[in-house]
Each structure stands twice: as C-alpha cells, then as structure tokens.
mmCIF file of C-alpha atoms in Angstrom:
data_model
loop_
_atom_site.group_PDB
_atom_site.id
_atom_site.type_symbol
_atom_site.label_atom_id
_atom_site.label_comp_id
_atom_site.label_asym_id
_atom_site.label_seq_id
_atom_site.Cartn_x
_atom_site.Cartn_y
_atom_site.Cartn_z
ATOM 1 C CA UNK A 17 -70.724 -26.827 -49.511
ATOM 2 C CA UNK A 18 -68.145 -26.030 -52.240
ATOM 3 C CA UNK A 19 -68.761 -27.289 -55.599
ATOM 4 C CA UNK A 20 -66.332 -29.939 -56.858
ATOM 5 C CA UNK A 21 -64.255 -30.182 -59.941
ATOM 6 C CA UNK A 22 -62.459 -33.491 -61.187
ATOM 7 C CA UNK A 23 -59.361 -33.038 -63.440
ATOM 8 C CA UNK A 24 -58.676 -36.211 -65.315
ATOM 9 C CA UNK A 25 -55.322 -36.100 -67.093
ATOM 10 C CA UNK A 26 -52.440 -38.561 -67.105
ATOM 11 C CA UNK A 27 -49.948 -35.571 -66.918
ATOM 12 C CA UNK A 28 -49.379 -34.785 -63.157
ATOM 13 C CA UNK A 29 -48.200 -31.213 -64.010
ATOM 14 C CA UNK A 30 -51.437 -30.571 -65.668
ATOM 15 C CA UNK A 31 -53.448 -31.794 -62.867
ATOM 16 C CA UNK A 32 -51.430 -29.678 -60.333
ATOM 17 C CA UNK A 33 -51.543 -26.472 -62.460
ATOM 18 C CA UNK A 34 -55.406 -26.687 -63.039
ATOM 19 C CA UNK A 35 -55.857 -27.252 -59.151
ATOM 20 C CA UNK A 36 -53.864 -24.303 -58.448
ATOM 21 C CA UNK A 37 -55.949 -22.196 -60.831
ATOM 22 C CA UNK A 38 -59.270 -23.329 -59.480
ATOM 23 C CA UNK A 39 -58.647 -23.999 -55.853
ATOM 24 C CA UNK A 40 -59.872 -20.520 -54.558
ATOM 25 C CA UNK A 41 -63.334 -21.296 -55.742
ATOM 26 C CA UNK A 42 -63.694 -24.885 -55.952
ATOM 27 C CA UNK A 43 -62.981 -28.292 -54.282
ATOM 28 C CA UNK A 44 -60.565 -29.806 -56.853
ATOM 29 C CA UNK A 45 -59.887 -33.553 -57.141
ATOM 30 C CA UNK A 46 -57.316 -35.153 -59.747
ATOM 31 C CA UNK A 47 -57.215 -38.468 -61.407
ATOM 32 C CA UNK A 48 -54.379 -39.628 -63.563
ATOM 33 C CA UNK A 49 -56.175 -42.709 -64.894
ATOM 34 C CA UNK A 50 -59.743 -43.862 -65.761
ATOM 35 C CA UNK A 51 -60.096 -46.152 -62.772
ATOM 36 C CA UNK A 52 -59.420 -43.448 -60.224
ATOM 37 C CA UNK A 53 -61.492 -41.037 -62.301
ATOM 38 C CA UNK A 54 -64.579 -43.501 -62.076
ATOM 39 C CA UNK A 55 -64.013 -43.888 -58.446
ATOM 40 C CA UNK A 56 -64.519 -40.176 -57.936
ATOM 41 C CA UNK A 57 -67.602 -40.049 -60.295
ATOM 42 C CA UNK A 58 -69.223 -42.857 -58.367
ATOM 43 C CA UNK A 59 -69.275 -40.806 -55.113
ATOM 44 C CA UNK A 60 -71.832 -38.446 -56.538
ATOM 45 C CA UNK A 61 -69.904 -35.391 -55.397
ATOM 46 C CA UNK A 62 -68.521 -34.249 -58.806
ATOM 47 C CA UNK A 63 -70.204 -31.321 -60.507
ATOM 48 C CA UNK A 64 -67.660 -30.738 -63.377
ATOM 49 C CA UNK A 65 -65.035 -32.869 -64.965
ATOM 50 C CA UNK A 66 -62.092 -31.680 -66.954
ATOM 51 C CA UNK A 67 -61.211 -34.663 -69.174
ATOM 52 C CA UNK A 68 -58.198 -35.072 -71.519
ATOM 53 C CA UNK A 69 -58.979 -36.460 -74.946
ATOM 54 C CA UNK A 70 -55.900 -38.721 -74.670
ATOM 55 C CA UNK A 71 -55.560 -40.435 -71.223
ATOM 56 C CA UNK A 72 -52.593 -42.782 -71.665
ATOM 57 C CA UNK A 73 -54.019 -45.970 -73.393
ATOM 58 C CA UNK A 74 -57.457 -44.874 -72.681
ATOM 59 C CA UNK A 75 -59.655 -42.954 -75.192
ATOM 60 C CA UNK A 76 -61.117 -39.931 -73.496
ATOM 61 C CA UNK A 77 -64.227 -40.231 -75.515
ATOM 62 C CA UNK A 78 -64.845 -43.860 -74.240
ATOM 63 C CA UNK A 79 -64.412 -42.461 -70.539
ATOM 64 C CA UNK A 80 -66.853 -39.530 -71.449
ATOM 65 C CA UNK A 81 -69.435 -42.176 -72.299
ATOM 66 C CA UNK A 82 -68.777 -44.185 -69.057
ATOM 67 C CA UNK A 83 -69.086 -40.909 -67.033
ATOM 68 C CA UNK A 84 -72.448 -39.997 -68.485
ATOM 69 C CA UNK A 85 -73.716 -43.657 -67.835
ATOM 70 C CA UNK A 86 -72.779 -43.573 -64.246
ATOM 71 C CA UNK A 87 -73.642 -39.943 -63.410
ATOM 72 C CA UNK A 88 -75.457 -38.020 -66.184
ATOM 73 C CA UNK A 89 -75.470 -34.900 -64.068
ATOM 74 C CA UNK A 90 -71.671 -34.404 -64.294
ATOM 75 C CA UNK A 91 -70.824 -31.561 -66.760
ATOM 76 C CA UNK A 92 -67.802 -32.511 -68.873
ATOM 77 C CA UNK A 93 -65.294 -30.281 -70.454
ATOM 78 C CA UNK A 94 -62.917 -31.997 -72.798
ATOM 79 C CA UNK A 95 -59.101 -31.032 -73.054
ATOM 80 C CA UNK A 96 -56.727 -31.689 -75.829
ATOM 81 C CA UNK A 97 -53.576 -30.551 -77.569
ATOM 82 C CA UNK A 98 -54.686 -32.366 -80.670
ATOM 83 C CA UNK A 99 -58.004 -30.796 -81.392
ATOM 84 C CA UNK A 100 -59.773 -31.270 -84.519
ATOM 85 C CA UNK A 101 -63.355 -30.533 -85.744
ATOM 86 C CA UNK A 102 -64.318 -34.110 -85.880
ATOM 87 C CA UNK A 103 -63.103 -34.851 -82.322
ATOM 88 C CA UNK A 104 -64.948 -31.791 -80.945
ATOM 89 C CA UNK A 105 -68.170 -32.772 -82.749
ATOM 90 C CA UNK A 106 -67.829 -36.387 -81.454
ATOM 91 C CA UNK A 107 -67.409 -35.141 -77.989
ATOM 92 C CA UNK A 108 -70.425 -32.922 -78.079
ATOM 93 C CA UNK A 109 -72.606 -35.767 -79.392
ATOM 94 C CA UNK A 110 -71.216 -37.965 -76.462
ATOM 95 C CA UNK A 111 -72.426 -35.249 -73.922
ATOM 96 C CA UNK A 112 -69.462 -32.913 -73.511
ATOM 97 C CA UNK A 113 -70.363 -29.285 -72.555
ATOM 98 C CA UNK A 114 -67.319 -27.701 -74.236
ATOM 99 C CA UNK A 115 -63.898 -28.439 -75.879
ATOM 100 C CA UNK A 116 -60.798 -26.701 -74.585
ATOM 101 C CA UNK A 117 -57.474 -26.503 -76.379
ATOM 102 C CA UNK A 118 -53.956 -27.073 -74.562
ATOM 103 C CA UNK A 119 -52.111 -25.224 -73.368
ATOM 104 C CA UNK A 120 -54.672 -24.005 -71.299
ATOM 105 C CA UNK A 121 -55.478 -20.236 -70.773
ATOM 106 C CA UNK A 122 -56.233 -20.393 -66.990
ATOM 107 C CA UNK A 123 -58.340 -17.120 -67.024
ATOM 108 C CA UNK A 124 -60.434 -18.507 -69.777
ATOM 109 C CA UNK A 125 -60.499 -21.892 -68.054
ATOM 110 C CA UNK A 126 -61.910 -20.369 -64.950
ATOM 111 C CA UNK A 127 -64.614 -18.784 -66.966
ATOM 112 C CA UNK A 128 -65.510 -22.216 -68.727
ATOM 113 C CA UNK A 129 -65.687 -23.804 -65.380
ATOM 114 C CA UNK A 130 -67.951 -21.232 -63.995
ATOM 115 C CA UNK A 131 -70.301 -21.693 -67.021
ATOM 116 C CA UNK A 132 -70.264 -25.434 -66.542
ATOM 117 C CA UNK A 133 -71.075 -25.075 -62.890
ATOM 118 C CA UNK A 134 -74.126 -22.785 -63.703
ATOM 119 C CA UNK A 135 -75.225 -25.336 -66.315
ATOM 120 C CA UNK A 136 -74.886 -28.184 -63.832
ATOM 121 C CA UNK A 137 -76.811 -26.171 -61.153
ATOM 122 C CA UNK A 138 -79.595 -25.366 -63.712
ATOM 123 C CA UNK A 139 -79.830 -28.912 -64.847
ATOM 124 C CA UNK A 140 -80.243 -30.065 -61.399
ATOM 125 C CA UNK A 141 -82.728 -27.623 -60.617
ATOM 126 C CA UNK A 142 -84.748 -28.273 -63.640
ATOM 127 C CA UNK A 143 -84.841 -32.020 -62.943
ATOM 128 C CA UNK A 144 -85.992 -31.205 -59.463
ATOM 129 C CA UNK A 145 -88.702 -28.672 -60.506
ATOM 130 C CA UNK A 146 -89.891 -31.219 -63.041
ATOM 131 C CA UNK A 147 -90.356 -33.949 -60.272
ATOM 132 C CA UNK A 148 -92.172 -31.377 -58.023
ATOM 133 C CA UNK A 149 -94.469 -30.287 -60.680
ATOM 134 C CA UNK A 150 -95.557 -33.787 -61.242
ATOM 135 C CA UNK A 151 -96.941 -33.796 -57.854
ATOM 136 C CA UNK A 152 -100.317 -32.111 -56.919
ATOM 137 C CA UNK A 153 -98.951 -28.715 -57.855
ATOM 138 C CA UNK A 154 -100.914 -27.003 -54.861
ATOM 139 C CA UNK A 155 -98.020 -27.288 -52.381
ATOM 140 C CA UNK A 156 -98.156 -23.482 -51.683
ATOM 141 C CA UNK A 157 -101.911 -22.934 -51.801
ATOM 142 C CA UNK A 158 -103.409 -22.687 -48.254
ATOM 143 C CA UNK A 159 -107.088 -22.393 -48.544
ATOM 144 C CA UNK A 160 -109.240 -20.572 -46.192
ATOM 145 C CA UNK A 161 -110.603 -17.200 -44.880
ATOM 146 C CA UNK A 162 -111.002 -18.024 -41.356
ATOM 147 C CA UNK A 163 -109.232 -15.956 -38.645
ATOM 148 C CA UNK A 164 -107.053 -19.007 -37.931
ATOM 149 C CA UNK A 165 -105.806 -19.541 -41.465
ATOM 150 C CA UNK A 166 -105.168 -15.774 -41.980
ATOM 151 C CA UNK A 167 -102.935 -15.910 -38.939
ATOM 152 C CA UNK A 168 -101.006 -18.693 -40.245
ATOM 153 C CA UNK A 169 -100.575 -16.858 -43.486
ATOM 154 C CA UNK A 170 -99.289 -13.779 -41.835
ATOM 155 C CA UNK A 171 -96.754 -15.725 -39.866
ATOM 156 C CA UNK A 172 -95.601 -17.410 -43.191
ATOM 157 C CA UNK A 173 -95.260 -13.878 -44.734
ATOM 158 C CA UNK A 174 -93.080 -12.648 -41.748
ATOM 159 C CA UNK A 175 -90.907 -15.813 -41.518
ATOM 160 C CA UNK A 176 -90.462 -16.879 -45.120
ATOM 161 C CA UNK A 177 -87.170 -14.848 -45.663
ATOM 162 C CA UNK A 178 -85.735 -15.397 -42.218
ATOM 163 C CA UNK A 179 -83.388 -18.376 -41.829
ATOM 164 C CA UNK A 180 -84.613 -19.181 -38.328
ATOM 165 C CA UNK A 181 -85.867 -22.650 -37.489
ATOM 166 C CA UNK A 182 -89.647 -22.986 -37.373
ATOM 167 C CA UNK A 183 -91.749 -25.337 -35.615
ATOM 168 C CA UNK A 184 -95.115 -26.142 -37.318
ATOM 169 C CA UNK A 185 -97.667 -27.735 -34.760
ATOM 170 C CA UNK A 186 -101.064 -29.062 -35.219
ATOM 171 C CA UNK A 187 -103.257 -32.331 -35.386
ATOM 172 C CA UNK A 188 -102.514 -34.802 -38.023
ATOM 173 C CA UNK A 189 -103.939 -33.930 -41.467
ATOM 174 C CA UNK A 190 -104.207 -30.095 -41.047
ATOM 175 C CA UNK A 191 -101.619 -29.245 -43.631
ATOM 176 C CA UNK A 192 -98.437 -28.973 -41.740
ATOM 177 C CA UNK A 193 -96.276 -29.624 -44.745
ATOM 178 C CA UNK A 194 -98.401 -27.159 -47.018
ATOM 179 C CA UNK A 195 -97.055 -24.548 -44.416
ATOM 180 C CA UNK A 196 -93.476 -25.667 -44.554
ATOM 181 C CA UNK A 197 -93.711 -25.601 -48.456
ATOM 182 C CA UNK A 198 -95.178 -22.074 -48.407
ATOM 183 C CA UNK A 199 -92.333 -20.904 -46.209
ATOM 184 C CA UNK A 200 -89.856 -22.429 -48.708
ATOM 185 C CA UNK A 201 -91.325 -21.515 -52.014
ATOM 186 C CA UNK A 202 -92.436 -18.083 -50.856
ATOM 187 C CA UNK A 203 -88.938 -17.264 -49.603
ATOM 188 C CA UNK A 204 -85.436 -16.509 -50.868
ATOM 189 C CA UNK A 205 -84.421 -20.334 -51.006
ATOM 190 C CA UNK A 206 -87.331 -21.089 -53.417
ATOM 191 C CA UNK A 207 -84.951 -21.799 -56.225
ATOM 192 C CA UNK A 208 -83.261 -24.547 -54.225
ATOM 193 C CA UNK A 209 -84.442 -28.069 -53.050
ATOM 194 C CA UNK A 210 -87.195 -28.663 -50.486
ATOM 195 C CA UNK A 211 -86.388 -31.991 -49.061
ATOM 196 C CA UNK A 212 -88.790 -34.029 -46.782
ATOM 197 C CA UNK A 213 -87.702 -36.439 -44.086
ATOM 198 C CA UNK A 214 -90.380 -38.171 -42.077
ATOM 199 C CA UNK A 215 -89.037 -39.196 -38.759
ATOM 200 C CA UNK A 216 -91.886 -41.513 -38.093
ATOM 201 C CA UNK A 217 -91.792 -43.265 -41.303
ATOM 202 C CA UNK A 218 -88.179 -44.267 -41.352
ATOM 203 C CA UNK A 219 -86.941 -47.159 -39.075
ATOM 204 C CA UNK A 220 -85.039 -45.777 -36.137
ATOM 205 C CA UNK A 221 -81.804 -47.784 -37.149
ATOM 206 C CA UNK A 222 -81.899 -46.144 -40.521
ATOM 207 C CA UNK A 223 -82.617 -42.535 -39.478
ATOM 208 C CA UNK A 224 -78.805 -41.538 -39.059
ATOM 209 C CA UNK A 225 -77.864 -42.911 -42.445
ATOM 210 C CA UNK A 226 -80.948 -41.075 -43.906
ATOM 211 C CA UNK A 227 -80.064 -37.811 -42.352
ATOM 212 C CA UNK A 228 -76.253 -37.883 -42.877
ATOM 213 C CA UNK A 229 -75.379 -40.563 -45.504
ATOM 214 C CA UNK A 230 -72.592 -42.831 -45.678
ATOM 215 C CA UNK A 231 -69.157 -43.559 -47.226
ATOM 216 C CA UNK A 232 -68.522 -46.643 -49.357
ATOM 217 C CA UNK A 233 -67.302 -49.463 -47.182
ATOM 218 C CA UNK A 234 -68.875 -48.133 -43.947
ATOM 219 C CA UNK A 235 -70.909 -51.148 -43.500
ATOM 220 C CA UNK A 236 -71.738 -54.354 -45.489
ATOM 221 C CA UNK A 237 -73.421 -53.619 -48.612
ATOM 222 C CA UNK A 238 -72.331 -49.981 -48.734
ATOM 223 C CA UNK A 239 -70.943 -50.332 -52.209
ATOM 224 C CA UNK A 240 -70.659 -46.524 -53.003
ATOM 225 C CA UNK A 241 -71.114 -43.299 -51.090
ATOM 226 C CA UNK A 242 -74.664 -42.047 -50.423
ATOM 227 C CA UNK A 243 -75.774 -38.518 -49.723
ATOM 228 C CA UNK A 244 -78.011 -37.865 -46.726
ATOM 229 C CA UNK A 245 -81.046 -35.552 -46.570
ATOM 230 C CA UNK A 246 -78.865 -32.760 -45.030
ATOM 231 C CA UNK A 247 -76.401 -32.853 -47.928
ATOM 232 C CA UNK A 248 -79.100 -33.239 -50.569
ATOM 233 C CA UNK A 249 -80.901 -30.006 -49.060
ATOM 234 C CA UNK A 250 -77.707 -27.880 -49.107
ATOM 235 C CA UNK A 251 -78.586 -24.243 -49.840
ATOM 236 C CA UNK A 252 -82.421 -25.182 -49.567
ATOM 237 C CA UNK A 253 -84.712 -26.287 -46.872
ATOM 238 C CA UNK A 254 -85.034 -29.686 -44.867
ATOM 239 C CA UNK A 255 -88.360 -30.387 -43.554
ATOM 240 C CA UNK A 256 -88.325 -32.750 -40.636
ATOM 241 C CA UNK A 257 -91.960 -34.224 -40.021
ATOM 242 C CA UNK A 258 -92.985 -35.833 -37.036
ATOM 243 C CA UNK A 259 -89.960 -34.633 -35.068
ATOM 244 C CA UNK A 260 -91.490 -35.896 -31.856
ATOM 245 C CA UNK A 261 -90.817 -39.499 -33.156
ATOM 246 C CA UNK A 262 -87.075 -38.836 -33.458
ATOM 247 C CA UNK A 263 -85.120 -41.248 -31.122
ATOM 248 C CA UNK A 264 -83.388 -39.757 -28.075
ATOM 249 C CA UNK A 265 -80.006 -41.137 -29.260
ATOM 250 C CA UNK A 266 -80.231 -39.211 -32.578
ATOM 251 C CA UNK A 267 -81.632 -35.868 -31.098
ATOM 252 C CA UNK A 268 -78.029 -34.862 -29.899
ATOM 253 C CA UNK A 269 -76.560 -35.563 -33.347
ATOM 254 C CA UNK A 270 -79.428 -33.316 -34.913
ATOM 255 C CA UNK A 271 -78.682 -30.580 -32.336
ATOM 256 C CA UNK A 272 -74.948 -30.604 -33.324
ATOM 257 C CA UNK A 273 -75.927 -30.160 -37.057
ATOM 258 C CA UNK A 274 -78.160 -27.328 -36.137
ATOM 259 C CA UNK A 275 -75.546 -25.548 -34.086
ATOM 260 C CA UNK A 276 -72.433 -26.124 -36.080
ATOM 261 C CA UNK A 277 -73.851 -26.468 -39.560
ATOM 262 C CA UNK A 278 -71.814 -29.342 -40.290
ATOM 263 C CA UNK A 279 -72.096 -33.236 -40.109
ATOM 264 C CA UNK A 280 -69.928 -36.384 -40.670
ATOM 265 C CA UNK A 281 -71.469 -39.181 -42.924
ATOM 266 C CA UNK A 282 -71.348 -42.696 -41.441
ATOM 267 C CA UNK A 283 -67.895 -44.067 -42.006
ATOM 268 C CA UNK A 284 -66.434 -40.786 -42.816
ATOM 269 C CA UNK A 285 -63.619 -38.770 -41.105
ATOM 270 C CA UNK A 286 -64.085 -35.228 -42.763
ATOM 271 C CA UNK A 287 -66.918 -33.274 -41.623
ATOM 272 C CA UNK A 288 -69.214 -31.636 -44.333
ATOM 273 C CA UNK A 289 -70.327 -28.148 -44.000
ATOM 274 C CA UNK A 290 -73.994 -27.438 -45.113
ATOM 275 C CA UNK A 291 -76.228 -24.330 -45.428
ATOM 276 C CA UNK A 292 -79.636 -25.647 -44.829
ATOM 277 C CA UNK A 293 -82.957 -24.033 -43.418
ATOM 278 C CA UNK A 294 -84.616 -26.566 -41.041
ATOM 279 C CA UNK A 295 -88.394 -26.598 -40.525
ATOM 280 C CA UNK A 296 -89.915 -29.228 -38.316
ATOM 281 C CA UNK A 297 -93.369 -30.200 -37.687
ATOM 282 C CA UNK A 298 -95.129 -32.283 -34.921
ATOM 283 C CA UNK A 299 -98.582 -33.184 -33.723
ATOM 284 C CA UNK A 300 -97.196 -33.984 -30.399
ATOM 285 C CA UNK A 301 -96.774 -31.832 -27.217
ATOM 286 C CA UNK A 302 -92.860 -31.377 -27.311
ATOM 287 C CA UNK A 303 -92.979 -29.432 -24.051
ATOM 288 C CA UNK A 304 -94.564 -32.292 -22.252
ATOM 289 C CA UNK A 305 -92.129 -34.814 -23.799
ATOM 290 C CA UNK A 306 -89.368 -32.685 -22.409
ATOM 291 C CA UNK A 307 -90.746 -32.639 -19.031
ATOM 292 C CA UNK A 308 -91.191 -36.509 -19.187
ATOM 293 C CA UNK A 309 -87.363 -36.826 -20.301
ATOM 294 C CA UNK A 310 -88.461 -38.035 -23.962
ATOM 295 C CA UNK A 311 -87.162 -34.938 -25.710
ATOM 296 C CA UNK A 312 -84.094 -33.067 -25.231
ATOM 297 C CA UNK A 313 -84.476 -29.647 -23.662
ATOM 298 C CA UNK A 314 -81.633 -27.983 -25.654
ATOM 299 C CA UNK A 315 -82.907 -29.473 -28.911
ATOM 300 C CA UNK A 316 -86.370 -28.236 -27.978
ATOM 301 C CA UNK A 317 -85.286 -24.664 -27.511
ATOM 302 C CA UNK A 318 -83.162 -24.932 -30.892
ATOM 303 C CA UNK A 319 -86.076 -25.957 -32.957
ATOM 304 C CA UNK A 320 -88.661 -23.984 -31.159
ATOM 305 C CA UNK A 321 -87.519 -20.456 -32.025
ATOM 306 C CA UNK A 322 -90.816 -19.648 -33.863
ATOM 307 C CA UNK A 323 -94.036 -21.581 -34.038
ATOM 308 C CA UNK A 324 -96.790 -21.641 -36.438
ATOM 309 C CA UNK A 325 -99.862 -23.565 -35.109
ATOM 310 C CA UNK A 326 -102.389 -24.689 -37.685
ATOM 311 C CA UNK A 327 -105.755 -25.142 -36.246
ATOM 312 C CA UNK A 328 -107.908 -28.197 -36.745
ATOM 313 C CA UNK A 329 -110.707 -28.015 -39.343
ATOM 314 C CA UNK A 330 -113.476 -28.163 -36.705
ATOM 315 C CA UNK A 331 -112.192 -24.780 -35.433
ATOM 316 C CA UNK A 332 -112.441 -23.051 -38.945
ATOM 317 C CA UNK A 333 -115.585 -24.518 -40.361
ATOM 318 C CA UNK A 334 -116.029 -21.337 -42.485
ATOM 319 C CA UNK A 335 -113.219 -22.766 -44.700
ATOM 320 C CA UNK A 336 -115.090 -25.832 -45.522
ATOM 321 C CA UNK A 337 -116.996 -24.508 -48.464
ATOM 322 C CA UNK A 338 -113.736 -23.313 -50.159
ATOM 323 C CA UNK A 339 -111.972 -26.657 -49.442
ATOM 324 C CA UNK A 340 -114.985 -28.689 -50.917
ATOM 325 C CA UNK A 341 -114.965 -26.380 -54.102
ATOM 326 C CA UNK A 342 -111.113 -26.964 -54.323
ATOM 327 C CA UNK A 343 -111.497 -30.697 -54.039
ATOM 328 C CA UNK A 344 -114.428 -30.710 -56.482
ATOM 329 C CA UNK A 345 -112.429 -29.094 -59.242
ATOM 330 C CA UNK A 346 -109.366 -31.339 -58.465
ATOM 331 C CA UNK A 347 -111.277 -34.564 -58.894
ATOM 332 C CA UNK A 348 -113.298 -33.263 -61.911
ATOM 333 C CA UNK A 349 -110.016 -32.657 -63.598
ATOM 334 C CA UNK A 350 -108.377 -35.993 -62.614
ATOM 335 C CA UNK A 351 -111.439 -38.007 -63.695
ATOM 336 C CA UNK A 352 -111.873 -35.706 -66.905
ATOM 337 C CA UNK A 353 -115.625 -35.514 -65.933
ATOM 338 C CA UNK A 354 -117.674 -32.287 -65.075
ATOM 339 C CA UNK A 355 -118.854 -33.100 -61.548
ATOM 340 C CA UNK A 356 -121.371 -30.152 -61.259
ATOM 341 C CA UNK A 357 -121.701 -28.456 -57.870
ATOM 342 C CA UNK A 358 -122.366 -29.335 -54.110
ATOM 343 C CA UNK A 359 -126.063 -28.831 -53.217
ATOM 344 C CA UNK A 360 -126.943 -27.043 -50.132
ATOM 345 C CA UNK A 361 -128.318 -30.046 -48.195
ATOM 346 C CA UNK A 362 -125.032 -31.808 -48.936
ATOM 347 C CA UNK A 363 -122.926 -28.681 -47.967
ATOM 348 C CA UNK A 364 -125.045 -28.563 -44.628
ATOM 349 C CA UNK A 365 -123.938 -32.035 -43.804
ATOM 350 C CA UNK A 366 -120.442 -31.394 -44.541
ATOM 351 C CA UNK A 367 -120.505 -28.299 -42.317
ATOM 352 C CA UNK A 368 -121.795 -30.492 -39.401
ATOM 353 C CA UNK A 369 -119.186 -32.992 -39.712
ATOM 354 C CA UNK A 370 -116.210 -33.203 -36.998
ATOM 355 C CA UNK A 371 -113.518 -34.054 -39.355
ATOM 356 C CA UNK A 372 -111.255 -36.159 -37.033
ATOM 357 C CA UNK A 373 -108.668 -36.466 -40.039
ATOM 358 C CA UNK A 374 -108.949 -32.723 -40.697
ATOM 359 C CA UNK A 375 -108.255 -31.500 -44.267
ATOM 360 C CA UNK A 376 -106.513 -34.787 -45.353
#
C-alpha cells in the first residue's frame, strides 16, 4: 500500500501544488482547516503531515499537539512563511520532525518527506520489535535433533525467502506458530510485521471485521476507521492459525484476497492493495474437510502450495532432554533461582510419558 501524506494549509493553491509534487510517490490528502485535518488523522492512515504554522484563525502549534495526542506515530513537518527561531524550537518541542520555509522548494520538499517517511517506518518498527521482545524471545528457536525436526528446519530454510503460501500442520501444541515465526524472521520480510489471527479464537461474526477492518459509520458503534489484520500485516507476514475453523462463508473472501492481493473494508467502497505473505496452520485434516464439503476446494489448493508437518513429541522422544534443559533454564531465570539439573530417574520418567499436549 502507498504511504500517505496529509497537507494541512488554508491556501488551496499550496495544497494543490504540494499534491502535484508528491503524487508520483505518495497518496496525498489535503485539508484546508483543523476539523478536516483531524478527521483524516483519526483514520489512522496518515504517515506524514505537512502542517502550516498559521492555519486561518487556528494556531498550527495547537493543532500539532492535537495530532500527536490522537496519533503519535504521525510525523509532522511544519511549514511557514514567517519562520523564527522561537517558533521552530517550540515546534520541535511539541513533536515536529522538521521546519520548512515557504515558498517551498519542491525538490527539497520531496527529500524531507522521504526522510520523514523513513523516520515513521523506523519508529513503527521499533515499537513493534519492542513489543515482540517483551514476549518469550524464543519465537525462532526450534529445539531438537531428531530426524523429524531436522526435516522441518530444512523446509524452513528452503521456503523462508519464497513468497509462497505455506500450510503448517500438526497436532495441537507441537509448535506450529514457532515454525511460522521462523519462516518470517529467517526470511526477507523479517524487518516487517508478523501478525497473528487465530480463526478459532475470534467469534465467527467478528472474523470479517478482524481480517479486513471497517470504515467509520459502517455499523453502530464504528466511531472511527479500524485497520484489519491484512492491512496491519502489509509488507510482512500474516499467520492464520486454526484455518480449519474458518467459516465457509468467509472462505471465499479469503480466497479473493489471496488471489487479487486486495480487499475492501466493511462499509468501504474502495479496495486496498496489500503485499502480505500468508502462512496458515491447522491440526485438522483439511483434505477430509474438502471431501465432506466443509472446506472450499479452491481455497485448499490456494493455501496448500507447500506443507510443513511438525511431528508430535511422542514420535521424536530424543528431543525431550534438550527441551527439558531449555525449560529448566527458562523457569530458573523467571524465578531468579538456580534449579539445578534433572536427575536420571526423573528424565527416565519424562522419556516414557506420552505427551498428549506435545511441547506446549
């Protein structure tokens, strides 16, 4: 999807000329007043705003504060024909990225907007990575030396840089999401988002909105636009867990997105293009579901381009000692307490267990 610039200036000629200067690279919106500007900001679609310091009767610095309160991720470039050091310093304190003097040099403007876009992208990615690092941190560590796990790792290595859809199969608890994360973070999309949608955990009547988002006013209570999982995952990876639980009525819409790389939010009229790699997982027999009429044949072949099957733990018992050591170290660190090692009699017991819940 194209990045979006909002031009906020009470002179229509300025808005038009800036749009003309930027339209080849960006989606450009314009607002002649603060009210219209805030309506655009609330959609969540704006990456960079070009804001005039004097906007009719409105002080641009006051509007800058409102923009940062509503959506701190928007990078703001201030514009003015009355630049002073004091106003520039104040604008920077309020969160402006840079200060541009009118009349605008459009070559320099394009350079500044590109820098602001890169700053916005880096900020978004840093926030996302910070959130990821607050998790376990072992999303890309698949533990084991068994033949089954080595086969899984070989397939990950072959498929991580190929934008084909991958179906990860296996019983509940074997680590299908770990495989999906390894495909993402080991591949060329690793610097973009890895977004998870659990088809079994989201109520069926909310799945379409969860996938595709909605426009403001599309239903009672829709006070502002909301991005769906596909839009959030743009340029990255969307992991659809428990795909076998996806309602039949939504399977056709998912198929269309996979085919056309575009979708329309609920209540919207304009389709949105996305560049998303989709990885799906299931513990169900999708082929049997196709034969029983519970899963679309065309969707099955669309998602089942490549398969990675993760074997259950009872079929790879030689991995149990390594997993035991991993979890012992993990809980020792969490409890801030040395837990020693596992005795041989205890390990023998662990090796004999059937593990119906697998690694989980």
